[in-house]
PDB file of C-alpha atoms and ligand atoms in Angstrom:
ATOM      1  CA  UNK A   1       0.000   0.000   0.000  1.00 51.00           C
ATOM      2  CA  UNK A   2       1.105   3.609  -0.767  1.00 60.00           C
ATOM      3  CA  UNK A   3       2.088   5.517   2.367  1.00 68.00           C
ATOM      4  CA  UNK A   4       0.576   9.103   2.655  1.00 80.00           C
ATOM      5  CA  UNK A   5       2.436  11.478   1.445  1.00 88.00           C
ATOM      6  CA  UNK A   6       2.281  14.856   3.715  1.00 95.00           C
ATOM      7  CA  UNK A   7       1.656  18.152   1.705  1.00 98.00           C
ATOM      8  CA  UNK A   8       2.178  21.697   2.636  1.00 98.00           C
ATOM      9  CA  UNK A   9       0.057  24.509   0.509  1.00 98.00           C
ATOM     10  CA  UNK A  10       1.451  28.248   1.012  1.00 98.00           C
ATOM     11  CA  UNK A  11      -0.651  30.683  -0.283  1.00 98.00           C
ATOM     12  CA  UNK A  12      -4.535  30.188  -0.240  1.00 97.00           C
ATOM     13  CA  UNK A  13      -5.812  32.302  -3.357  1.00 96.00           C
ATOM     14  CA  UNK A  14      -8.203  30.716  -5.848  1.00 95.00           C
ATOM     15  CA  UNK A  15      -5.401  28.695  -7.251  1.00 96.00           C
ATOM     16  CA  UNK A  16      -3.806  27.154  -3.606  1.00 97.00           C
ATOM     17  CA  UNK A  17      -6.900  26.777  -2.258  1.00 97.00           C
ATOM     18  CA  UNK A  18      -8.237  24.555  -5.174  1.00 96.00           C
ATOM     19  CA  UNK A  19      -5.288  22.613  -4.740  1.00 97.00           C
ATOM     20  CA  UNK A  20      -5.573  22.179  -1.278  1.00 97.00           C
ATOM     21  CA  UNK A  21      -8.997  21.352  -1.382  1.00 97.00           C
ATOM     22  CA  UNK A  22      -8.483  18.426  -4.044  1.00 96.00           C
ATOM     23  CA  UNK A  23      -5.544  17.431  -2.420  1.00 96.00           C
ATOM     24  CA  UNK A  24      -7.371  16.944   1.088  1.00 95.00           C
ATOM     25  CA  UNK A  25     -10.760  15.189  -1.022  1.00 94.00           C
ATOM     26  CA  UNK A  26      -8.565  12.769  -1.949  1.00 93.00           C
ATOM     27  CA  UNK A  27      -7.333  11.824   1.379  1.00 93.00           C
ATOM     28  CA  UNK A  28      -3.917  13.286   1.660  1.00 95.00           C
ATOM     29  CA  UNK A  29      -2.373  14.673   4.924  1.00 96.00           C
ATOM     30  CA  UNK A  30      -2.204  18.806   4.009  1.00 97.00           C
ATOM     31  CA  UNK A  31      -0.926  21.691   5.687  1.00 98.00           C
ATOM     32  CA  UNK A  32      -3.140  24.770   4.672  1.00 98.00           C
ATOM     33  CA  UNK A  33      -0.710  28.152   5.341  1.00 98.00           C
ATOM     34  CA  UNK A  34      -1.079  31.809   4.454  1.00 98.00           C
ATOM     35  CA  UNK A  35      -0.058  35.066   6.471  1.00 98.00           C
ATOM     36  CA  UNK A  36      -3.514  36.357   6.030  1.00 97.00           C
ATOM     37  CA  UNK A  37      -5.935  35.037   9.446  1.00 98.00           C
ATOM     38  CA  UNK A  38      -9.026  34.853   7.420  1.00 97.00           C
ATOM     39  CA  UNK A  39      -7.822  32.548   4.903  1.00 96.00           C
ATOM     40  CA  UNK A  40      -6.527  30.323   7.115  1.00 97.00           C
ATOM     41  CA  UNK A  41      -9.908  30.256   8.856  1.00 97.00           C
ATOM     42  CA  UNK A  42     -11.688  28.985   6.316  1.00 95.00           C
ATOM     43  CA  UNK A  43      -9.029  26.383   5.607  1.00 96.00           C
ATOM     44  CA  UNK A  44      -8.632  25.445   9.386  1.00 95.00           C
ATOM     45  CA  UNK A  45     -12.032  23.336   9.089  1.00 92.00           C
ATOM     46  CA  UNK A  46     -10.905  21.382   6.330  1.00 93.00           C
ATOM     47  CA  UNK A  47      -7.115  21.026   6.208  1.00 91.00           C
ATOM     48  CA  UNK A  48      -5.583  18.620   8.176  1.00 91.00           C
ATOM     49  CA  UNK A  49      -3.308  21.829   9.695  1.00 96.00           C
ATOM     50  CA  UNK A  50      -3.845  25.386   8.519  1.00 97.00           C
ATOM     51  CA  UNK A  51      -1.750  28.248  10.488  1.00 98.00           C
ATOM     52  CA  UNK A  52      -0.992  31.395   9.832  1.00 98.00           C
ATOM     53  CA  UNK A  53       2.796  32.052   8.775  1.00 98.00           C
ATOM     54  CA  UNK A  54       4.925  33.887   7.212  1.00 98.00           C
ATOM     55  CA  UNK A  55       7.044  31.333   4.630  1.00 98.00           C
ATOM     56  CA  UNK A  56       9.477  33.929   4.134  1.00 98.00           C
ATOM     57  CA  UNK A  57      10.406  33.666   7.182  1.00 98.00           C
ATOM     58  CA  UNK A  58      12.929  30.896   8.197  1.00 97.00           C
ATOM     59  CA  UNK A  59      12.681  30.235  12.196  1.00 97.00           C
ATOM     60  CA  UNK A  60       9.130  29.616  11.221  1.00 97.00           C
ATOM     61  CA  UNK A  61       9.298  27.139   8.666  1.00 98.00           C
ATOM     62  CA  UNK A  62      11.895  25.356  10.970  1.00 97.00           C
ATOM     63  CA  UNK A  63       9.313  25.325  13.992  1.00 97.00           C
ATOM     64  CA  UNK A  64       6.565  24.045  11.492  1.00 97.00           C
ATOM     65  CA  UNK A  65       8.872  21.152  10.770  1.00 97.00           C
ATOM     66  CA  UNK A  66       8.376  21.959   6.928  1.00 98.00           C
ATOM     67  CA  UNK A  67      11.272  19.761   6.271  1.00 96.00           C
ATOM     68  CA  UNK A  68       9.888  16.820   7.169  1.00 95.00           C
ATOM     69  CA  UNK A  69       6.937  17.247   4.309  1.00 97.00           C
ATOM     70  CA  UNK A  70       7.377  15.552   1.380  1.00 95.00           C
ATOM     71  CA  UNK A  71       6.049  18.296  -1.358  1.00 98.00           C
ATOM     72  CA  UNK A  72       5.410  21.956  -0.615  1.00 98.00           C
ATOM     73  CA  UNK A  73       3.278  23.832  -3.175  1.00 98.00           C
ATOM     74  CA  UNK A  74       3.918  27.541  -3.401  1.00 98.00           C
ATOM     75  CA  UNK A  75       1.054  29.453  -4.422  1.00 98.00           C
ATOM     76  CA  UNK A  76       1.908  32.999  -4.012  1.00 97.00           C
ATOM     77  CA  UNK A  77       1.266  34.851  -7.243  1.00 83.00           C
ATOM     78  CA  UNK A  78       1.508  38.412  -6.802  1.00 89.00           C
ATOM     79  CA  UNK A  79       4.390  38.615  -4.486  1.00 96.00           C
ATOM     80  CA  UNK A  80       7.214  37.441  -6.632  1.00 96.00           C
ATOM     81  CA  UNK A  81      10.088  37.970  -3.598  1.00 97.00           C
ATOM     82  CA  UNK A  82       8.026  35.940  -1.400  1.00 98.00           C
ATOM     83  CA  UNK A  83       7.822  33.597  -3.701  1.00 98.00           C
ATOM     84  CA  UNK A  84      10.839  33.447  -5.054  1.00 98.00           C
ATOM     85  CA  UNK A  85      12.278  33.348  -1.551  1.00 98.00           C
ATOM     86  CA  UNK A  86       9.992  30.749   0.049  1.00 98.00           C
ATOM     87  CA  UNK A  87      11.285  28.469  -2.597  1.00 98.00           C
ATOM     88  CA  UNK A  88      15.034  29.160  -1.900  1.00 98.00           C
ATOM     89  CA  UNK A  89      14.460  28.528   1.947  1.00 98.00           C
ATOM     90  CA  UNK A  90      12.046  25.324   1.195  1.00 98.00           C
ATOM     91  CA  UNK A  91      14.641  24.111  -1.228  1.00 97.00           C
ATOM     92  CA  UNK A  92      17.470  24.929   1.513  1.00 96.00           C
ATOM     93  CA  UNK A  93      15.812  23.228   4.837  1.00 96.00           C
ATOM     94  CA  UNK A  94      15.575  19.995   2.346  1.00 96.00           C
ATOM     95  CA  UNK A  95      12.172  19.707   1.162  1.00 97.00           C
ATOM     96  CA  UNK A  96      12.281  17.097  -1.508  1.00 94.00           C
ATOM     97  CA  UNK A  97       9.347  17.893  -3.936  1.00 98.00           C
ATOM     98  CA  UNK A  98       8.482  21.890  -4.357  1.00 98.00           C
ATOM     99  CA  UNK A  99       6.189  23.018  -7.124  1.00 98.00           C
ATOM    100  CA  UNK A 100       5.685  26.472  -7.868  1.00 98.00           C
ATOM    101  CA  UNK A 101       3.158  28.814  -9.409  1.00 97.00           C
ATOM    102  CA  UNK A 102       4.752  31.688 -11.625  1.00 97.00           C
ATOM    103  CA  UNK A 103       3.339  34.603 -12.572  1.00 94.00           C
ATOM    104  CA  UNK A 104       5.733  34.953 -15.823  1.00 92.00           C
ATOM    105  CA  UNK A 105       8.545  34.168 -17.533  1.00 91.00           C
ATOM    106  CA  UNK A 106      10.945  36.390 -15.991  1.00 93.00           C
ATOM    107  CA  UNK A 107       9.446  34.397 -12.496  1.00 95.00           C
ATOM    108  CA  UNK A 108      10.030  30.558 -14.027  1.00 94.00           C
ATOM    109  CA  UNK A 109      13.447  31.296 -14.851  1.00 95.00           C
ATOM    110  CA  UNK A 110      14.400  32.166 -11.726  1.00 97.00           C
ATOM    111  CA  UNK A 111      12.309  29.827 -10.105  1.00 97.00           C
ATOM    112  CA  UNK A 112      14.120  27.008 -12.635  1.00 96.00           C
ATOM    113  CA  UNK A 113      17.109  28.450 -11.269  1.00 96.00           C
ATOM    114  CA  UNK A 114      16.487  28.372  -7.413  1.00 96.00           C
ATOM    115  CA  UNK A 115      15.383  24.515  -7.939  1.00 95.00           C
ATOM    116  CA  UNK A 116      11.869  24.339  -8.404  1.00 97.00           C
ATOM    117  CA  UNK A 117      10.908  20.688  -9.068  1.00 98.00           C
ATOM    118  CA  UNK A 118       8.062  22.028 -11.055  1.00 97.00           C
ATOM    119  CA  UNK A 119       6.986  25.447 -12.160  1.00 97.00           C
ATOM    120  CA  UNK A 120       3.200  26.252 -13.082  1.00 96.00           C
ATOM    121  CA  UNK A 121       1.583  28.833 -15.116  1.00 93.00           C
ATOM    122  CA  UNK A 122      -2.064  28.030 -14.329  1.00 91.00           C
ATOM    123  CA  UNK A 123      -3.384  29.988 -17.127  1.00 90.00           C
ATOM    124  CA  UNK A 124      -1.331  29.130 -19.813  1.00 89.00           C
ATOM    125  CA  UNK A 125      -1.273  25.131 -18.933  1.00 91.00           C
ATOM    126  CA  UNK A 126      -5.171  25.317 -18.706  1.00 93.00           C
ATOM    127  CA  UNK A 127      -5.384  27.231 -22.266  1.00 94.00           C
ATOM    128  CA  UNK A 128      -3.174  24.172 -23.788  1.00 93.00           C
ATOM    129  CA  UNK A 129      -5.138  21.249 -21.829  1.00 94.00           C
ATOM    130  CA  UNK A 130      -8.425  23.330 -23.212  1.00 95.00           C
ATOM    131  CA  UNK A 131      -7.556  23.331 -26.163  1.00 94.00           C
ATOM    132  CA  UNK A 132      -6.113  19.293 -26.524  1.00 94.00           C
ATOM    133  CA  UNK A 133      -9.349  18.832 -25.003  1.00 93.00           C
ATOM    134  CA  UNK A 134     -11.536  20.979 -27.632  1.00 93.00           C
ATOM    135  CA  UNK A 135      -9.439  18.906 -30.747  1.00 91.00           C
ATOM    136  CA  UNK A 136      -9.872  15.658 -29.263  1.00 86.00           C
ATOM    137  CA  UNK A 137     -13.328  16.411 -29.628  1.00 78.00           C
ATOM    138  CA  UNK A 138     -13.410  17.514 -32.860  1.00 70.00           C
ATOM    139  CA  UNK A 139     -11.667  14.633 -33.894  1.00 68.00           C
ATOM    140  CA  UNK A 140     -14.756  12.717 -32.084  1.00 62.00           C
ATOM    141  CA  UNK A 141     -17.201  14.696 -34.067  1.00 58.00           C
ATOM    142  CA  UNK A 142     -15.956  14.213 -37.316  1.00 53.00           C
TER     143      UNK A 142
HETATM  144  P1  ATP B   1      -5.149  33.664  -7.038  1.00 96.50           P
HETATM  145  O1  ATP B   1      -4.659  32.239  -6.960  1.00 96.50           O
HETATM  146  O2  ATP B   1      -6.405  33.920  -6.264  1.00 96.50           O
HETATM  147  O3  ATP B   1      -5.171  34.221  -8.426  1.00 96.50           O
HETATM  148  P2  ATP B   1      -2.861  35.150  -6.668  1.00 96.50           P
HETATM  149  O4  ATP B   1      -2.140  34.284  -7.620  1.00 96.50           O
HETATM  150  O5  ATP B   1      -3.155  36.563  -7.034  1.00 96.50           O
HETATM  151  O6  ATP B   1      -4.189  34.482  -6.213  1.00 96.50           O
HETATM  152  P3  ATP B   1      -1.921  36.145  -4.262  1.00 96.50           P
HETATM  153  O7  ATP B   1      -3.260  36.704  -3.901  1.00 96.50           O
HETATM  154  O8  ATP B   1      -0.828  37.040  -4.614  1.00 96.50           O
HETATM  155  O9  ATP B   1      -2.077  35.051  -5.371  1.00 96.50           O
HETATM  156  O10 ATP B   1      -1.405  35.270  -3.070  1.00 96.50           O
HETATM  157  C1  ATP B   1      -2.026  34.116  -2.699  1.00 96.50           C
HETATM  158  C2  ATP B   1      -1.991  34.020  -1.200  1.00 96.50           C
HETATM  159  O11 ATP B   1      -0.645  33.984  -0.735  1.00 96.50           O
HETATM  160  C3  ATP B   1      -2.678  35.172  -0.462  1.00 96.50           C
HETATM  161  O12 ATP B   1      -3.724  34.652   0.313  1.00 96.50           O
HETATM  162  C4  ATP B   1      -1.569  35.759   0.414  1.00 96.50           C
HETATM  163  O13 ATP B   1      -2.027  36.133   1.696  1.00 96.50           O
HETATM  164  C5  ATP B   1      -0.587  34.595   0.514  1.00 96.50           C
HETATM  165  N1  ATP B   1       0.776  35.022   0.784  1.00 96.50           N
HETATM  166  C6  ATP B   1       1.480  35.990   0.140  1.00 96.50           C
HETATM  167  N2  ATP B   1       2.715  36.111   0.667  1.00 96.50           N
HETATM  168  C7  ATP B   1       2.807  35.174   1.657  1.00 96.50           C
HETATM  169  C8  ATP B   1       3.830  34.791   2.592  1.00 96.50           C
HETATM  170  N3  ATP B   1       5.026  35.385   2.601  1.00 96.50           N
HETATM  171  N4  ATP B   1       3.550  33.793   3.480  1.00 96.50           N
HETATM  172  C9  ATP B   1       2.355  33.193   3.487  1.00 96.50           C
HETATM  173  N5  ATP B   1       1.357  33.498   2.642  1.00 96.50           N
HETATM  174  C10 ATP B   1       1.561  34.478   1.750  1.00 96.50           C
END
């Protein structure tokens, strides 16, 4: 049998909250964080942590034990030195799995750079998946 794997979400916009969300519906272990108190409110019912922290800042991701998960998702979109810097400090306490959402190309690179096991660009990697989607069923159709 699989073991669990342990998942820590930073950043609960639309796009890390959907993904903590689906991650939790399908029965992982997930820590929900953001700085802002609301946010993690609404997550605190459903995640199986949610606190609210600061992931630029070290001491804090040490006392969290962030190390110990085994993929950290950074969803922090606007903020591009708090992302890019949560992903340096995830990727230098030893966190073996970190994928990131980018807000450009300017942001993959140097989120490519830093180590980033994965780098996402939500809108563009929907538009392509659309459209595969939209030609498969054409192709269906004809
Ligand atoms: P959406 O996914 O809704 O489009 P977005 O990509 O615009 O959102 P932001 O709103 O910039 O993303 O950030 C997402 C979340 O990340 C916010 O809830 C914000 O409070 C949180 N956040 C930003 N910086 C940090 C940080 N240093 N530590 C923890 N959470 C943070």
């Amino acid at each position: 049998m699989n073991q669990k794997k342990q998942f820590v979400v930073i950043g609960l916009g639309r796009f890390g909250g959907s993904v903590c969300k689906e991650l939790i519906q399908q029965g992982n272990e997930v820590l929900a964080m953001d700085m802002d108190e609301q946010k993690v409110s609404d997550y605190s019912k459903i995640a199986t942590h949610a606190v609210v922290a600061d992931s630029t800042d070290e001491p804090t991701l040490m006392s969290l034990g962030i190390r110990n998960f085994d993929v950290a998702v950074v969803a922090i979109g606007d903020n591009l030195q708090a992302s890019i810097l949560t992903t340096l400090l995830l990727k230098e306490i030893g966190v073996n799995n970190i994928w990131v959402k980018a807000k450009n190309n300017y942001h993959q690179k140097v989120l490519e750079k830093i180590g980033a096991d994965r780098v996402i660009h939500p809108e563009s990697d929907m538009g392509r998946r659309i459209a595969q989607q939209l030609s498969d069923e054409n192709v269906i159709d004809f």
